[in-house]
GROMACS .gro file of C-alpha atoms in nm:
model
  433
    1UNK     CA    1  -0.004   0.002  -0.007
    2UNK     CA    2   0.140   0.353  -0.095
    3UNK     CA    3   0.136   0.598   0.192
    4UNK     CA    4   0.080   0.961   0.094
    5UNK     CA    5   0.384   1.193   0.137
    6UNK     CA    6   0.376   1.400   0.450
    7UNK     CA    7   0.451   1.772   0.416
    8UNK     CA    8   0.511   1.977   0.741
    9UNK     CA    9   0.320   2.294   0.664
   10UNK     CA   10   0.562   2.588   0.781
   11UNK     CA   11   0.449   2.815   1.057
   12UNK     CA   12   0.498   3.189   1.023
   13UNK     CA   13   0.757   3.330   1.277
   14UNK     CA   14   0.553   3.670   1.259
   15UNK     CA   15   0.382   3.900   0.993
   16UNK     CA   16   0.480   3.787   0.638
   17UNK     CA   17   0.573   4.048   0.385
   18UNK     CA   18   0.577   3.885   0.039
   19UNK     CA   19   0.502   3.948  -0.333
   20UNK     CA   20   0.377   3.634  -0.520
   21UNK     CA   21   0.281   3.551  -0.886
   22UNK     CA   22   0.012   3.308  -0.928
   23UNK     CA   23  -0.044   3.094  -1.245
   24UNK     CA   24  -0.304   3.146  -1.513
   25UNK     CA   25  -0.667   3.076  -1.443
   26UNK     CA   26  -0.773   2.720  -1.475
   27UNK     CA   27  -1.154   2.821  -1.551
   28UNK     CA   28  -1.028   3.046  -1.818
   29UNK     CA   29  -0.772   2.830  -1.976
   30UNK     CA   30  -1.019   2.529  -1.999
   31UNK     CA   31  -1.289   2.750  -2.143
   32UNK     CA   32  -1.050   2.904  -2.412
   33UNK     CA   33  -0.921   2.564  -2.494
   34UNK     CA   34  -1.282   2.434  -2.558
   35UNK     CA   35  -1.368   2.726  -2.771
   36UNK     CA   36  -1.031   2.705  -2.965
   37UNK     CA   37  -1.120   2.337  -3.042
   38UNK     CA   38  -1.464   2.464  -3.195
   39UNK     CA   39  -1.318   2.759  -3.377
   40UNK     CA   40  -1.292   2.825  -3.751
   41UNK     CA   41  -0.928   2.876  -3.745
   42UNK     CA   42  -0.621   2.874  -3.524
   43UNK     CA   43  -0.611   3.027  -3.187
   44UNK     CA   44  -0.328   3.140  -2.942
   45UNK     CA   45  -0.348   3.139  -2.576
   46UNK     CA   46  -0.083   3.340  -2.388
   47UNK     CA   47  -0.011   3.271  -2.022
   48UNK     CA   48  -0.220   2.972  -1.993
   49UNK     CA   49  -0.229   2.746  -1.669
   50UNK     CA   50   0.007   2.435  -1.700
   51UNK     CA   51  -0.142   2.217  -1.443
   52UNK     CA   52  -0.313   1.874  -1.392
   53UNK     CA   53  -0.659   1.996  -1.483
   54UNK     CA   54  -0.558   2.187  -1.796
   55UNK     CA   55  -0.323   1.923  -1.905
   56UNK     CA   56  -0.621   1.684  -1.873
   57UNK     CA   57  -0.823   1.921  -2.105
   58UNK     CA   58  -0.531   1.934  -2.358
   59UNK     CA   59  -0.511   1.552  -2.360
   60UNK     CA   60  -0.870   1.520  -2.401
   61UNK     CA   61  -0.896   1.747  -2.696
   62UNK     CA   62  -0.591   1.587  -2.860
   63UNK     CA   63  -0.791   1.263  -2.820
   64UNK     CA   64  -1.081   1.432  -3.026
   65UNK     CA   65  -0.828   1.523  -3.297
   66UNK     CA   66  -0.737   1.891  -3.198
   67UNK     CA   67  -0.381   1.984  -3.244
   68UNK     CA   68  -0.252   2.164  -2.928
   69UNK     CA   69   0.115   2.288  -2.926
   70UNK     CA   70   0.197   2.342  -2.565
   71UNK     CA   71   0.588   2.309  -2.602
   72UNK     CA   72   0.600   2.659  -2.454
   73UNK     CA   73   0.486   2.730  -2.114
   74UNK     CA   74   0.376   3.089  -2.195
   75UNK     CA   75   0.210   3.036  -2.536
   76UNK     CA   76   0.003   2.757  -2.666
   77UNK     CA   77  -0.134   2.719  -3.027
   78UNK     CA   78  -0.454   2.550  -3.100
   79UNK     CA   79  -0.560   2.401  -3.448
   80UNK     CA   80  -0.905   2.261  -3.466
   81UNK     CA   81  -0.979   1.978  -3.696
   82UNK     CA   82  -1.208   1.975  -3.985
   83UNK     CA   83  -1.432   1.715  -3.784
   84UNK     CA   84  -1.381   1.604  -3.435
   85UNK     CA   85  -1.279   1.237  -3.406
   86UNK     CA   86  -1.513   0.990  -3.265
   87UNK     CA   87  -1.451   0.607  -3.169
   88UNK     CA   88  -1.219   0.717  -2.878
   89UNK     CA   89  -1.206   0.718  -2.509
   90UNK     CA   90  -1.139   1.037  -2.314
   91UNK     CA   91  -0.978   1.031  -1.978
   92UNK     CA   92  -1.101   1.305  -1.767
   93UNK     CA   93  -0.871   1.239  -1.469
   94UNK     CA   94  -1.015   1.449  -1.184
   95UNK     CA   95  -1.118   1.755  -1.395
   96UNK     CA   96  -1.474   1.847  -1.372
   97UNK     CA   97  -1.446   2.069  -1.653
   98UNK     CA   98  -1.334   1.790  -1.890
   99UNK     CA   99  -1.611   1.564  -1.785
  100UNK     CA  100  -1.881   1.827  -1.830
  101UNK     CA  101  -1.758   2.083  -2.092
  102UNK     CA  102  -1.661   1.805  -2.331
  103UNK     CA  103  -1.983   1.604  -2.336
  104UNK     CA  104  -2.169   1.844  -2.553
  105UNK     CA  105  -1.852   1.891  -2.764
  106UNK     CA  106  -1.849   1.499  -2.825
  107UNK     CA  107  -2.188   1.514  -2.952
  108UNK     CA  108  -2.030   1.700  -3.252
  109UNK     CA  109  -1.776   1.422  -3.300
  110UNK     CA  110  -1.789   1.166  -3.593
  111UNK     CA  111  -1.857   0.858  -3.376
  112UNK     CA  112  -1.911   0.739  -2.998
  113UNK     CA  113  -1.690   0.895  -2.741
  114UNK     CA  114  -1.657   0.729  -2.408
  115UNK     CA  115  -1.573   0.939  -2.096
  116UNK     CA  116  -1.412   0.807  -1.775
  117UNK     CA  117  -1.156   0.927  -1.515
  118UNK     CA  118  -1.002   0.883  -1.184
  119UNK     CA  119  -1.221   0.699  -0.923
  120UNK     CA  120  -1.286   0.992  -0.716
  121UNK     CA  121  -1.426   1.161  -1.041
  122UNK     CA  122  -1.700   0.881  -1.082
  123UNK     CA  123  -1.872   1.037  -0.781
  124UNK     CA  124  -1.912   1.369  -0.933
  125UNK     CA  125  -2.253   1.458  -1.090
  126UNK     CA  126  -2.264   1.524  -1.453
  127UNK     CA  127  -2.636   1.378  -1.523
  128UNK     CA  128  -2.806   1.710  -1.604
  129UNK     CA  129  -2.579   1.775  -1.870
  130UNK     CA  130  -2.614   1.425  -2.020
  131UNK     CA  131  -3.017   1.458  -1.984
  132UNK     CA  132  -3.011   1.793  -2.148
  133UNK     CA  133  -2.814   1.632  -2.455
  134UNK     CA  134  -3.080   1.342  -2.466
  135UNK     CA  135  -3.346   1.626  -2.472
  136UNK     CA  136  -3.167   1.775  -2.774
  137UNK     CA  137  -3.188   1.451  -2.950
  138UNK     CA  138  -2.823   1.320  -2.857
  139UNK     CA  139  -2.800   0.934  -2.773
  140UNK     CA  140  -2.613   0.914  -2.428
  141UNK     CA  141  -2.534   0.571  -2.234
  142UNK     CA  142  -2.451   0.657  -1.856
  143UNK     CA  143  -2.620   0.332  -1.724
  144UNK     CA  144  -2.863   0.589  -1.556
  145UNK     CA  145  -2.594   0.675  -1.299
  146UNK     CA  146  -2.554   1.043  -1.403
  147UNK     CA  147  -2.176   1.002  -1.348
  148UNK     CA  148  -1.866   0.856  -1.522
  149UNK     CA  149  -1.834   0.650  -1.710
  150UNK     CA  150  -2.057   0.753  -2.000
  151UNK     CA  151  -2.075   0.745  -2.378
  152UNK     CA  152  -2.192   1.018  -2.614
  153UNK     CA  153  -2.281   0.900  -2.945
  154UNK     CA  154  -2.138   1.157  -3.157
  155UNK     CA  155  -2.321   1.243  -3.504
  156UNK     CA  156  -2.116   1.511  -3.640
  157UNK     CA  157  -2.415   1.773  -3.558
  158UNK     CA  158  -2.654   1.847  -3.302
  159UNK     CA  159  -2.994   2.028  -3.390
  160UNK     CA  160  -3.024   2.245  -3.083
  161UNK     CA  161  -3.341   2.411  -2.968
  162UNK     CA  162  -3.477   2.470  -2.616
  163UNK     CA  163  -3.381   2.281  -2.319
  164UNK     CA  164  -3.445   2.297  -1.945
  165UNK     CA  165  -3.176   2.195  -1.687
  166UNK     CA  166  -3.141   2.165  -1.323
  167UNK     CA  167  -2.789   2.312  -1.265
  168UNK     CA  168  -2.823   2.355  -0.868
  169UNK     CA  169  -2.551   2.115  -0.814
  170UNK     CA  170  -2.297   2.296  -1.038
  171UNK     CA  171  -2.292   2.602  -1.276
  172UNK     CA  172  -2.062   2.406  -1.511
  173UNK     CA  173  -2.378   2.224  -1.635
  174UNK     CA  174  -2.473   2.564  -1.780
  175UNK     CA  175  -2.127   2.647  -1.919
  176UNK     CA  176  -2.090   2.327  -2.083
  177UNK     CA  177  -2.395   2.373  -2.284
  178UNK     CA  178  -2.333   2.729  -2.386
  179UNK     CA  179  -1.989   2.673  -2.479
  180UNK     CA  180  -2.083   2.422  -2.744
  181UNK     CA  181  -2.395   2.573  -2.851
  182UNK     CA  182  -2.289   2.811  -3.119
  183UNK     CA  183  -2.202   2.483  -3.317
  184UNK     CA  184  -2.566   2.354  -3.280
  185UNK     CA  185  -2.760   2.387  -3.607
  186UNK     CA  186  -3.031   2.625  -3.464
  187UNK     CA  187  -2.815   2.737  -3.148
  188UNK     CA  188  -2.967   2.692  -2.798
  189UNK     CA  189  -3.223   2.832  -2.563
  190UNK     CA  190  -3.120   2.722  -2.214
  191UNK     CA  191  -3.328   2.754  -1.897
  192UNK     CA  192  -3.225   2.678  -1.544
  193UNK     CA  193  -3.504   2.538  -1.331
  194UNK     CA  194  -3.476   2.430  -0.971
  195UNK     CA  195  -3.298   2.573  -0.673
  196UNK     CA  196  -3.064   2.869  -0.688
  197UNK     CA  197  -2.780   2.851  -0.932
  198UNK     CA  198  -2.441   2.851  -0.751
  199UNK     CA  199  -2.134   3.019  -0.889
  200UNK     CA  200  -2.322   3.232  -1.118
  201UNK     CA  201  -2.001   3.439  -1.198
  202UNK     CA  202  -1.861   3.131  -1.363
  203UNK     CA  203  -2.131   3.146  -1.595
  204UNK     CA  204  -2.087   3.507  -1.669
  205UNK     CA  205  -1.719   3.413  -1.738
  206UNK     CA  206  -1.846   3.167  -1.994
  207UNK     CA  207  -2.078   3.450  -2.152
  208UNK     CA  208  -1.785   3.675  -2.177
  209UNK     CA  209  -1.534   3.444  -2.354
  210UNK     CA  210  -1.806   3.337  -2.602
  211UNK     CA  211  -1.855   3.706  -2.697
  212UNK     CA  212  -1.487   3.752  -2.725
  213UNK     CA  213  -1.506   3.476  -2.984
  214UNK     CA  214  -1.780   3.675  -3.175
  215UNK     CA  215  -2.059   3.458  -3.051
  216UNK     CA  216  -2.393   3.609  -2.986
  217UNK     CA  217  -2.521   3.544  -2.626
  218UNK     CA  218  -2.827   3.678  -2.479
  219UNK     CA  219  -2.969   3.659  -2.138
  220UNK     CA  220  -3.347   3.699  -2.149
  221UNK     CA  221  -3.388   3.632  -1.766
  222UNK     CA  222  -3.175   3.586  -1.465
  223UNK     CA  223  -3.125   3.211  -1.535
  224UNK     CA  224  -3.194   3.190  -1.894
  225UNK     CA  225  -2.980   3.223  -2.196
  226UNK     CA  226  -3.007   3.220  -2.570
  227UNK     CA  227  -2.670   3.148  -2.782
  228UNK     CA  228  -2.723   3.197  -3.173
  229UNK     CA  229  -2.577   2.957  -3.404
  230UNK     CA  230  -2.258   3.062  -3.603
  231UNK     CA  231  -1.903   3.046  -3.632
  232UNK     CA  232  -1.655   3.068  -3.326
  233UNK     CA  233  -1.364   3.282  -3.436
  234UNK     CA  234  -1.016   3.191  -3.356
  235UNK     CA  235  -0.868   3.361  -3.066
  236UNK     CA  236  -0.547   3.536  -2.949
  237UNK     CA  237  -0.599   3.574  -2.570
  238UNK     CA  238  -0.413   3.660  -2.255
  239UNK     CA  239  -0.515   3.430  -1.976
  240UNK     CA  240  -0.567   3.615  -1.642
  241UNK     CA  241  -0.393   3.508  -1.319
  242UNK     CA  242  -0.591   3.256  -1.115
  243UNK     CA  243  -0.759   3.456  -0.841
  244UNK     CA  244  -0.880   3.165  -0.654
  245UNK     CA  245  -0.524   3.028  -0.641
  246UNK     CA  246  -0.430   3.363  -0.493
  247UNK     CA  247  -0.664   3.313  -0.213
  248UNK     CA  248  -0.441   3.146   0.037
  249UNK     CA  249  -0.163   3.386  -0.008
  250UNK     CA  250  -0.400   3.696   0.073
  251UNK     CA  251  -0.531   3.482   0.359
  252UNK     CA  252  -0.168   3.445   0.472
  253UNK     CA  253  -0.151   3.827   0.513
  254UNK     CA  254  -0.475   3.829   0.705
  255UNK     CA  255  -0.389   3.550   0.925
  256UNK     CA  256  -0.030   3.670   1.028
  257UNK     CA  257  -0.102   4.047   1.025
  258UNK     CA  258   0.132   4.082   0.750
  259UNK     CA  259   0.124   4.216   0.374
  260UNK     CA  260   0.112   4.005   0.060
  261UNK     CA  261   0.090   4.147  -0.289
  262UNK     CA  262  -0.045   3.934  -0.568
  263UNK     CA  263   0.108   4.059  -0.883
  264UNK     CA  264  -0.087   4.122  -1.200
  265UNK     CA  265  -0.446   4.121  -1.043
  266UNK     CA  266  -0.665   4.240  -1.327
  267UNK     CA  267  -0.839   4.575  -1.307
  268UNK     CA  268  -1.171   4.407  -1.425
  269UNK     CA  269  -1.253   4.044  -1.420
  270UNK     CA  270  -1.525   3.786  -1.441
  271UNK     CA  271  -1.341   3.563  -1.193
  272UNK     CA  272  -1.526   3.500  -0.858
  273UNK     CA  273  -1.198   3.545  -0.682
  274UNK     CA  274  -1.237   3.913  -0.730
  275UNK     CA  275  -1.463   3.913  -0.417
  276UNK     CA  276  -1.158   3.828  -0.197
  277UNK     CA  277  -1.097   4.200  -0.102
  278UNK     CA  278  -1.454   4.228   0.025
  279UNK     CA  279  -1.469   3.892   0.227
  280UNK     CA  280  -1.132   3.991   0.383
  281UNK     CA  281  -1.223   4.334   0.443
  282UNK     CA  282  -1.544   4.192   0.655
  283UNK     CA  283  -1.288   4.005   0.871
  284UNK     CA  284  -1.059   4.291   0.940
  285UNK     CA  285  -0.806   4.315   0.660
  286UNK     CA  286  -0.746   4.607   0.435
  287UNK     CA  287  -0.682   4.565   0.051
  288UNK     CA  288  -0.536   4.819  -0.202
  289UNK     CA  289  -0.522   4.802  -0.575
  290UNK     CA  290  -0.242   4.939  -0.752
  291UNK     CA  291  -0.036   4.910  -1.076
  292UNK     CA  292   0.145   4.612  -0.942
  293UNK     CA  293  -0.150   4.415  -0.847
  294UNK     CA  294  -0.356   4.376  -0.518
  295UNK     CA  295  -0.215   4.400  -0.167
  296UNK     CA  296  -0.364   4.265   0.152
  297UNK     CA  297  -0.280   4.414   0.482
  298UNK     CA  298  -0.388   4.183   0.769
  299UNK     CA  299  -0.500   4.318   1.099
  300UNK     CA  300  -0.253   4.378   1.369
  301UNK     CA  301  -0.153   4.053   1.525
  302UNK     CA  302  -0.370   3.855   1.274
  303UNK     CA  303  -0.667   3.929   1.484
  304UNK     CA  304  -0.947   3.841   1.254
  305UNK     CA  305  -1.306   3.884   1.332
  306UNK     CA  306  -1.580   3.617   1.247
  307UNK     CA  307  -1.839   3.694   0.977
  308UNK     CA  308  -2.159   3.571   0.840
  309UNK     CA  309  -2.065   3.516   0.472
  310UNK     CA  310  -2.280   3.405   0.182
  311UNK     CA  311  -2.044   3.229  -0.064
  312UNK     CA  312  -2.292   3.084  -0.303
  313UNK     CA  313  -2.135   3.269  -0.592
  314UNK     CA  314  -1.783   3.205  -0.483
  315UNK     CA  315  -1.799   2.850  -0.327
  316UNK     CA  316  -1.434   2.754  -0.446
  317UNK     CA  317  -1.299   3.010  -0.187
  318UNK     CA  318  -1.473   2.828   0.088
  319UNK     CA  319  -1.192   2.604   0.234
  320UNK     CA  320  -0.946   2.911   0.240
  321UNK     CA  321  -1.219   3.123   0.393
  322UNK     CA  322  -1.298   2.851   0.637
  323UNK     CA  323  -0.941   2.832   0.744
  324UNK     CA  324  -0.972   3.217   0.822
  325UNK     CA  325  -1.292   3.160   1.013
  326UNK     CA  326  -1.101   2.892   1.232
  327UNK     CA  327  -0.851   3.138   1.326
  328UNK     CA  328  -1.086   3.434   1.404
  329UNK     CA  329  -1.174   3.567   1.755
  330UNK     CA  330  -1.549   3.533   1.708
  331UNK     CA  331  -1.795   3.279   1.547
  332UNK     CA  332  -1.849   3.252   1.182
  333UNK     CA  333  -2.120   3.116   0.948
  334UNK     CA  334  -2.066   3.018   0.572
  335UNK     CA  335  -2.393   2.986   0.377
  336UNK     CA  336  -2.492   2.910   0.017
  337UNK     CA  337  -2.250   2.624  -0.053
  338UNK     CA  338  -2.449   2.298  -0.025
  339UNK     CA  339  -2.313   2.215  -0.378
  340UNK     CA  340  -1.956   2.171  -0.239
  341UNK     CA  341  -2.069   1.831  -0.148
  342UNK     CA  342  -2.031   1.731  -0.496
  343UNK     CA  343  -1.679   1.865  -0.578
  344UNK     CA  344  -1.337   1.676  -0.574
  345UNK     CA  345  -1.462   1.555  -0.254
  346UNK     CA  346  -1.745   1.636  -0.019
  347UNK     CA  347  -1.568   1.957   0.098
  348UNK     CA  348  -1.828   2.030   0.386
  349UNK     CA  349  -1.778   1.708   0.535
  350UNK     CA  350  -1.402   1.718   0.465
  351UNK     CA  351  -1.368   2.049   0.627
  352UNK     CA  352  -1.562   1.971   0.948
  353UNK     CA  353  -1.364   1.627   0.975
  354UNK     CA  354  -1.017   1.803   0.951
  355UNK     CA  355  -1.102   2.087   1.171
  356UNK     CA  356  -1.197   1.834   1.431
  357UNK     CA  357  -0.849   1.674   1.397
  358UNK     CA  358  -0.723   2.029   1.501
  359UNK     CA  359  -0.942   2.045   1.803
  360UNK     CA  360  -1.143   2.298   1.638
  361UNK     CA  361  -1.530   2.336   1.661
  362UNK     CA  362  -1.726   2.331   1.336
  363UNK     CA  363  -2.072   2.204   1.256
  364UNK     CA  364  -2.210   2.131   0.905
  365UNK     CA  365  -2.505   2.296   0.811
  366UNK     CA  366  -2.748   2.208   0.532
  367UNK     CA  367  -2.601   2.480   0.306
  368UNK     CA  368  -2.265   2.542   0.472
  369UNK     CA  369  -2.059   2.559   0.795
  370UNK     CA  370  -2.076   2.719   1.143
  371UNK     CA  371  -1.731   2.756   1.292
  372UNK     CA  372  -1.657   2.866   1.659
  373UNK     CA  373  -1.317   2.989   1.781
  374UNK     CA  374  -1.151   2.757   2.021
  375UNK     CA  375  -0.775   2.661   2.100
  376UNK     CA  376  -0.625   2.453   1.814
  377UNK     CA  377  -0.338   2.197   1.826
  378UNK     CA  378  -0.136   2.053   1.560
  379UNK     CA  379  -0.232   1.745   1.343
  380UNK     CA  380  -0.180   1.550   1.037
  381UNK     CA  381  -0.451   1.650   0.787
  382UNK     CA  382  -0.586   1.484   0.482
  383UNK     CA  383  -0.647   1.649   0.157
  384UNK     CA  384  -0.874   1.396  -0.017
  385UNK     CA  385  -0.696   1.439  -0.351
  386UNK     CA  386  -0.845   1.804  -0.337
  387UNK     CA  387  -0.642   2.099  -0.425
  388UNK     CA  388  -0.845   2.337  -0.210
  389UNK     CA  389  -0.819   2.127   0.103
  390UNK     CA  390  -0.451   2.152   0.057
  391UNK     CA  391  -0.462   2.534   0.063
  392UNK     CA  392  -0.688   2.508   0.374
  393UNK     CA  393  -0.427   2.305   0.561
  394UNK     CA  394  -0.132   2.540   0.455
  395UNK     CA  395  -0.322   2.860   0.574
  396UNK     CA  396  -0.392   2.689   0.921
  397UNK     CA  397  -0.045   2.565   0.947
  398UNK     CA  398   0.112   2.922   0.910
  399UNK     CA  399  -0.063   3.002   1.225
  400UNK     CA  400  -0.079   2.670   1.419
  401UNK     CA  401   0.224   2.473   1.520
  402UNK     CA  402   0.298   2.126   1.392
  403UNK     CA  403   0.062   2.095   1.109
  404UNK     CA  404   0.130   1.818   0.889
  405UNK     CA  405  -0.048   1.764   0.547
  406UNK     CA  406  -0.103   1.460   0.341
  407UNK     CA  407  -0.043   1.473  -0.035
  408UNK     CA  408   0.005   1.856  -0.051
  409UNK     CA  409   0.117   1.790  -0.395
  410UNK     CA  410  -0.266   1.764  -0.505
  411UNK     CA  411  -0.221   2.132  -0.530
  412UNK     CA  412  -0.069   2.083  -0.842
  413UNK     CA  413  -0.408   2.030  -0.993
  414UNK     CA  414  -0.444   2.403  -1.035
  415UNK     CA  415  -0.109   2.545  -0.865
  416UNK     CA  416   0.200   2.363  -0.986
  417UNK     CA  417   0.470   2.405  -0.738
  418UNK     CA  418   0.238   2.542  -0.455
  419UNK     CA  419   0.416   2.405  -0.164
  420UNK     CA  420   0.743   2.580  -0.261
  421UNK     CA  421   0.592   2.902  -0.339
  422UNK     CA  422   0.413   2.891  -0.012
  423UNK     CA  423   0.723   2.807   0.181
  424UNK     CA  424   0.911   3.104   0.033
  425UNK     CA  425   0.610   3.331   0.111
  426UNK     CA  426   0.577   3.204   0.479
  427UNK     CA  427   0.949   3.227   0.532
  428UNK     CA  428   0.919   3.613   0.512
  429UNK     CA  429   0.748   3.628   0.821
  430UNK     CA  430   0.969   3.785   1.094
  431UNK     CA  431   0.916   3.760   1.477
  432UNK     CA  432   0.822   4.104   1.617
  433UNK     CA  433   1.032   4.244   1.905
   0.00000   0.00000   0.00000
């Protein structure tokens, strides 16, 4: 039996003072890759993210016949095929964007496309996307599981039309259909039904990238969309830094009473991580934007205040924000994140369990967590193959002595070399005299 490698999370000796550069956005990189595969000509991506998730997308697109030249880290070239290749198997690994975004793309291939992935990925929901494809006339076989593995019978074209979908478990269900919709013969009218739609900014990100590819997208209502059929133009785009990957470094400043600058923070963006300044401000930190990026100044002594936070639109920030709640001086409540039970792991259960290992006091709610401040102690924390859980553990370990982390390398899913960049940042902490 292979035992996971244990990483000793570094404890900051005092307030940190660091400047960091985070890699490109996974969400944007994978959206651009999908559109480039459907485009009417070649595309160029500047500053893409080279990570497990984005490389899983590259591998999957190559399987479908797309030529992706990623020999340079800073510039990738994508050449779409005349016809997407069928009679193939796509390995999704652990990438939710691959298993969801490429199901509608596979319907445009010239034969059956089978999807499978890591055992942990087989528990993640994809059923609403597959049912929507069935409603649009596409043959799909998933054994009535709504999860991997499944097969999409590509027929070279999708008629399109009107479809209703319950995307309350993941906004990726909506984005998946919107990204492929301009290639449907009559386009797509999509209506979300059911409970509230989580992570709506990610759908707005999808709308934005479609428009930059000259696709017409209208939004008749708060949760309905119309995508007109037509060509997807080749792209020449700069990928923004991943603001969600910046979260633990900004949290490091807040937790230690230090100062961290994330370089290249965009002045305007659709990334949900842009809400971090507001969230950190509610817990006592200050932020400032400037030509170099964004800087967070933590409260003196890292004395954070608890808060009641609705993270429904920014669920991916929950693990890092929870770490700050755990270190705060007053209770906190996180709401609107029931959908996190269907991510890389059940993040709400995982957070509650790992907080318990630290001697913390957290209670799982129907749609979130309640955290009460109590003295914490060191512990060996699990990451559950989940990059955000590794980042949670790192933030806690910067303040709590003797925190050890199993498989911190899972953070490479979206931030290659995270542990090394983290160690460098934490080492800037100096004991105050």
